[in-house]
Short mmCIF file of C-alpha atoms in Angstrom, two decimals:
data_model
loop_
_atom_site.label_atom_id
_atom_site.label_comp_id
_atom_site.label_asym_id
_atom_site.label_seq_id
_atom_site.Cartn_x
_atom_site.Cartn_y
_atom_site.Cartn_z
CA MET A 133 -0.41 -0.08 -0.07
CA LYS A 134 0.98 3.43 -1.03
CA LYS A 135 1.71 6.19 1.61
CA VAL A 136 1.26 9.67 1.56
CA LEU A 137 1.54 12.99 3.21
CA ILE A 138 -0.45 15.74 2.86
CA THR A 139 -0.34 19.01 4.97
CA GLY A 140 -2.99 20.75 5.49
CA ALA A 141 -5.48 18.14 4.98
CA ASN A 142 -8.14 18.39 7.94
CA LYS A 143 -10.78 20.58 5.87
CA SER A 144 -11.20 21.90 2.16
CA ILE A 145 -9.18 20.53 -0.71
CA GLY A 146 -6.33 19.61 1.62
CA PHE A 147 -9.50 17.07 3.42
CA GLU A 148 -11.12 15.83 -0.23
CA THR A 149 -7.58 15.06 -1.47
CA THR A 150 -7.22 12.64 0.92
CA ARG A 151 -10.88 11.62 0.49
CA GLN A 152 -9.75 10.62 -2.66
CA LEU A 153 -6.68 9.13 -2.59
CA LEU A 154 -7.95 6.72 0.04
CA GLN A 155 -10.64 6.11 -2.27
CA LYS A 156 -7.43 4.95 -4.24
CA GLY A 157 -6.22 2.66 -2.01
CA TYR A 158 -3.41 4.57 -0.78
CA TYR A 159 -2.93 5.15 3.02
CA VAL A 160 -2.38 8.63 3.68
CA TYR A 161 -0.89 10.73 6.66
CA LEU A 162 -3.40 13.69 7.34
CA GLY A 163 -1.58 16.51 8.27
CA SER A 164 -2.89 19.00 10.44
CA ARG A 165 -1.45 22.01 12.49
CA ASN A 166 -3.84 21.40 15.15
CA LEU A 167 -3.77 17.53 16.17
CA ALA A 168 -7.59 17.90 17.00
CA ASN A 169 -8.94 18.91 14.05
CA GLY A 170 -7.27 16.39 12.26
CA LEU A 171 -8.75 13.36 14.87
CA GLU A 172 -11.89 14.73 14.04
CA ALA A 173 -11.58 14.62 9.89
CA VAL A 174 -9.84 11.35 10.69
CA GLU A 175 -12.94 10.36 12.06
CA LYS A 176 -15.12 12.11 9.23
CA LEU A 177 -13.29 10.14 6.73
CA LYS A 178 -13.82 6.48 8.65
CA ALA A 179 -17.50 7.44 9.18
CA GLU A 180 -17.23 6.68 5.46
CA GLY A 181 -15.53 3.46 5.65
CA LEU A 182 -12.40 5.31 4.91
CA ASN A 183 -10.05 3.84 7.79
CA GLU A 184 -6.07 3.89 5.87
CA VAL A 185 -5.77 7.19 7.23
CA GLU A 186 -4.35 8.34 10.31
CA ALA A 187 -3.89 12.07 11.77
CA ILE A 188 -0.08 13.37 11.98
CA GLN A 189 0.34 17.02 14.01
CA ILE A 190 2.15 19.50 11.76
CA ASP A 191 2.52 23.07 11.98
CA VAL A 192 4.78 23.71 8.64
CA SER A 193 5.86 26.98 9.18
CA ASN A 194 7.49 26.03 12.92
CA GLN A 195 10.91 23.50 12.22
CA ALA A 196 9.90 21.52 16.03
CA SER A 197 6.56 20.62 14.87
CA VAL A 198 8.01 19.47 11.30
CA ASP A 199 10.62 17.64 13.18
CA ALA A 200 8.49 15.82 15.37
CA ALA A 201 5.87 14.83 12.64
CA ARG A 202 9.01 13.11 10.71
CA ALA A 203 9.60 11.13 13.65
CA GLU A 204 6.55 9.80 14.32
CA ILE A 205 5.59 9.13 10.44
CA GLY A 206 9.10 7.63 10.34
CA LYS A 207 8.41 5.34 13.90
CA LYS A 208 5.66 4.16 11.27
CA THR A 209 7.23 3.57 8.05
CA SER A 210 10.71 3.67 6.32
CA VAL A 211 9.01 4.71 3.19
CA LEU A 212 7.05 7.83 1.62
CA ASP A 213 5.85 7.35 -1.86
CA VAL A 214 4.01 11.16 -1.68
CA LEU A 215 4.16 13.93 -0.51
CA ILE A 216 1.60 17.22 -1.30
CA ASN A 217 2.44 20.13 0.47
CA ASN A 218 -0.71 21.57 0.96
CA ALA A 219 -0.94 23.63 3.65
CA GLY A 220 -0.91 27.79 2.95
CA ILE A 221 -2.15 30.72 3.95
CA SER A 222 -2.84 33.67 1.79
CA GLY A 223 -2.84 36.85 5.00
CA GLY A 224 -5.52 38.70 4.25
CA LEU A 225 -6.74 40.28 1.98
CA PRO A 226 -6.31 43.48 0.12
CA GLN A 227 -3.19 43.17 -0.26
CA THR A 228 -1.34 46.47 -2.06
CA ALA A 229 2.28 46.81 -3.20
CA THR A 230 3.31 50.24 -0.76
CA GLY A 231 0.21 49.69 2.44
CA THR A 232 1.19 45.76 2.96
CA ASP A 233 3.20 45.52 6.36
CA ILE A 234 6.23 43.28 6.42
CA ALA A 235 4.90 41.66 9.37
CA VAL A 236 2.01 39.69 6.35
CA PHE A 237 4.67 38.95 3.75
CA LYS A 238 6.72 37.82 6.11
CA ALA A 239 3.69 35.40 7.89
CA VAL A 240 2.68 34.27 4.23
CA PHE A 241 6.14 33.58 2.72
CA GLU A 242 7.02 31.47 6.31
CA THR A 243 4.13 28.64 5.63
CA ASN A 244 3.95 29.01 1.83
CA LEU A 245 7.52 28.89 0.81
CA TYR A 246 9.63 28.19 3.97
CA GLY A 247 7.04 25.74 5.06
CA VAL A 248 7.15 23.79 1.73
CA VAL A 249 11.37 23.32 1.94
CA ARG A 250 11.01 22.36 5.51
CA VAL A 251 8.84 19.77 4.58
CA THR A 252 10.01 18.63 1.25
CA ARG A 253 13.77 18.22 3.19
CA ALA A 254 12.66 16.95 6.23
CA PHE A 255 10.75 13.84 4.56
CA ILE A 256 13.04 13.53 1.29
CA ASP A 257 15.06 10.15 2.73
CA LEU A 258 11.44 8.40 3.07
CA LEU A 259 10.90 9.73 -0.20
CA GLN A 260 13.97 8.32 -1.99
CA SER A 261 13.20 5.02 -0.37
CA ALA A 262 9.73 4.78 -2.72
CA PRO A 263 10.39 3.28 -6.21
CA GLN A 264 8.18 6.23 -7.50
CA PRO A 265 8.48 9.30 -5.50
CA ARG A 266 6.39 12.06 -5.97
CA ILE A 267 6.05 16.33 -5.16
CA VAL A 268 3.13 17.81 -5.37
CA ASN A 269 3.51 21.30 -4.84
CA VAL A 270 0.08 23.33 -4.32
CA SER A 271 0.05 26.20 -6.23
CA SER A 272 -1.60 29.12 -7.88
CA SER A 273 -2.18 29.89 -11.20
CA MET A 274 -1.50 33.58 -9.24
CA ALA A 275 1.92 33.54 -9.56
CA SER A 276 2.31 33.10 -13.22
CA LEU A 277 4.15 36.14 -14.12
CA THR A 278 3.07 35.75 -17.31
CA LEU A 279 -0.42 35.68 -16.56
CA ASN A 280 -0.37 38.61 -14.40
CA SER A 281 0.98 41.11 -16.60
CA ASP A 282 -1.47 40.32 -19.48
CA PRO A 283 -4.20 42.72 -19.21
CA THR A 284 -7.14 40.27 -20.37
CA TRP A 285 -6.02 37.90 -18.25
CA PRO A 286 -9.36 37.18 -16.23
CA PHE A 287 -7.73 37.82 -13.15
CA TYR A 288 -5.77 40.84 -14.20
CA HIS A 289 -7.03 42.68 -11.79
CA HIS A 290 -6.74 40.32 -8.82
CA LYS A 291 -3.77 40.92 -7.35
CA GLY A 292 -2.00 40.14 -3.73
CA ALA A 293 1.23 42.10 -3.17
CA ALA A 294 2.61 38.98 -0.44
CA TYR A 295 0.37 35.79 -1.66
CA LEU A 296 1.21 35.99 -5.10
CA PRO A 297 4.89 36.38 -4.33
CA SER A 298 5.26 33.51 -2.08
CA LYS A 299 3.68 30.93 -4.97
CA THR A 300 5.96 32.15 -7.76
CA ALA A 301 9.00 32.25 -4.95
CA LEU A 302 7.29 28.60 -4.48
CA ASN A 303 6.66 27.73 -7.91
CA MET A 304 10.49 28.49 -8.46
CA TYR A 305 11.83 25.79 -5.48
CA THR A 306 9.58 23.57 -7.23
CA VAL A 307 11.81 24.45 -11.02
CA THR A 308 15.15 24.14 -9.19
CA LEU A 309 13.89 20.71 -7.08
CA ALA A 310 12.70 18.86 -10.35
CA TYR A 311 15.94 19.70 -11.80
CA GLU A 312 18.07 18.74 -8.60
CA LEU A 313 16.02 15.54 -9.03
CA ARG A 314 15.72 15.13 -12.45
CA ASP A 315 17.98 11.60 -12.71
CA THR A 316 16.11 10.08 -10.50
CA PRO A 317 12.65 8.35 -10.60
CA PHE A 318 10.67 11.74 -8.61
CA LYS A 319 8.39 13.53 -10.55
CA VAL A 320 7.72 16.87 -9.01
CA ASN A 321 5.23 19.72 -10.08
CA ALA A 322 3.27 22.99 -8.97
CA ILE A 323 -0.34 22.27 -9.34
CA ASP A 324 -3.18 25.18 -9.05
CA PRO A 325 -6.22 23.17 -7.68
CA GLY A 326 -8.54 26.12 -9.33
CA PHE A 327 -10.46 28.87 -8.11
CA ILE A 328 -11.71 26.43 -5.66
CA ALA A 329 -15.43 27.56 -2.89
CA THR A 330 -13.45 26.86 0.66
CA ASP A 331 -12.70 29.21 3.06
CA PHE A 332 -10.07 30.07 2.35
CA ASN A 333 -11.26 32.59 -0.52
CA ASN A 334 -14.54 33.36 1.77
CA HIS A 335 -15.45 30.59 -0.55
CA ARG A 336 -15.93 33.24 -3.52
CA GLY A 337 -14.77 30.21 -5.42
CA THR A 338 -16.12 29.02 -8.74
CA GLY A 339 -14.92 25.17 -8.97
CA SER A 340 -15.42 22.51 -6.34
CA VAL A 341 -13.33 21.13 -3.54
CA GLU A 342 -13.63 17.06 -6.06
CA GLU A 343 -12.72 18.87 -8.73
CA ALA A 344 -9.54 20.75 -6.94
CA GLY A 345 -8.59 17.14 -5.35
CA ALA A 346 -8.70 15.12 -8.77
CA ARG A 347 -6.23 17.43 -10.10
CA LEU A 348 -3.84 17.23 -6.88
CA VAL A 349 -4.20 13.66 -7.37
CA LYS A 350 -3.74 13.27 -11.04
CA TYR A 351 -0.51 14.21 -10.25
CA ALA A 352 0.47 12.71 -7.22
CA THR A 353 -0.71 9.72 -8.66
CA ILE A 354 1.17 10.17 -12.82
CA GLY A 355 3.17 7.27 -13.97
CA ASP A 356 7.11 7.30 -15.08
CA ASP A 357 5.86 8.95 -18.08
CA GLY A 358 4.71 11.61 -16.85
CA PRO A 359 6.07 15.30 -17.11
CA THR A 360 8.14 16.92 -14.22
CA GLY A 361 9.28 20.40 -13.09
CA ARG A 362 6.30 21.74 -14.61
CA PHE A 363 3.49 24.41 -13.62
CA PHE A 364 -0.34 22.79 -14.69
CA SER A 365 -3.71 24.44 -14.59
CA GLU A 366 -6.32 22.97 -15.70
CA GLU A 367 -8.98 25.30 -14.94
CA ASN A 368 -6.40 28.31 -17.34
CA ASN A 369 -5.64 25.31 -19.69
CA PRO A 370 -8.31 22.82 -20.24
CA VAL A 371 -6.49 21.16 -23.07
CA THR A 372 -3.02 20.09 -21.73
CA GLY A 373 -2.78 21.94 -18.86
CA GLU A 374 0.36 23.62 -18.37
CA ILE A 375 0.58 27.45 -18.23
CA PRO A 376 3.31 29.71 -18.63
CA TRP A 377 5.53 30.83 -15.58
#
């Protein structure tokens, strides 16, 4: 049974991705910053008959918490097949380039970029023990420099001075990570789940968590002939999924 760790998985897109991977026969370590919330999410899944799941306390913005999660999972398995770096924060909106406090930038980057780096570094050894390791970094089409510079893009006027750069930086980390692992079985990609109605955007999104979960699962389970080091947003490009950085 393949094993996967999903950060920020106690609700919304992370929770639905957990559900879909469980339905595909994966064992899921459901990462949650608050353990009580994680345990509650696990009980909901078990009530659906999805039992191969357990909650793991992990605050990606805290190194000690990440280390503790690595130690806990390391007691249970020597192999991790998939890592989905899903945990993220918006930092609150609006965020103007001249009016947003530096503390907001620091908080957003602490989770959206540094958190991914922390978790990836902590679990890379377990991933390296898997025959077909996969890393999915949950990004956003809002991270695209090309799209954000195009006045005809539907979201052109939706700018976030801290959130957008944090995801753009995450994309560059994805590129460098995929490059470093290019001669290995790893597949590492940045995936935009879409403009999804969740607590993250006060349910203003137009897509469903089911659609978002399916997009993440697709790239978490790609075969050996699948892409690596790429940026996908099926909402923006329904044909091939790939969008410009």
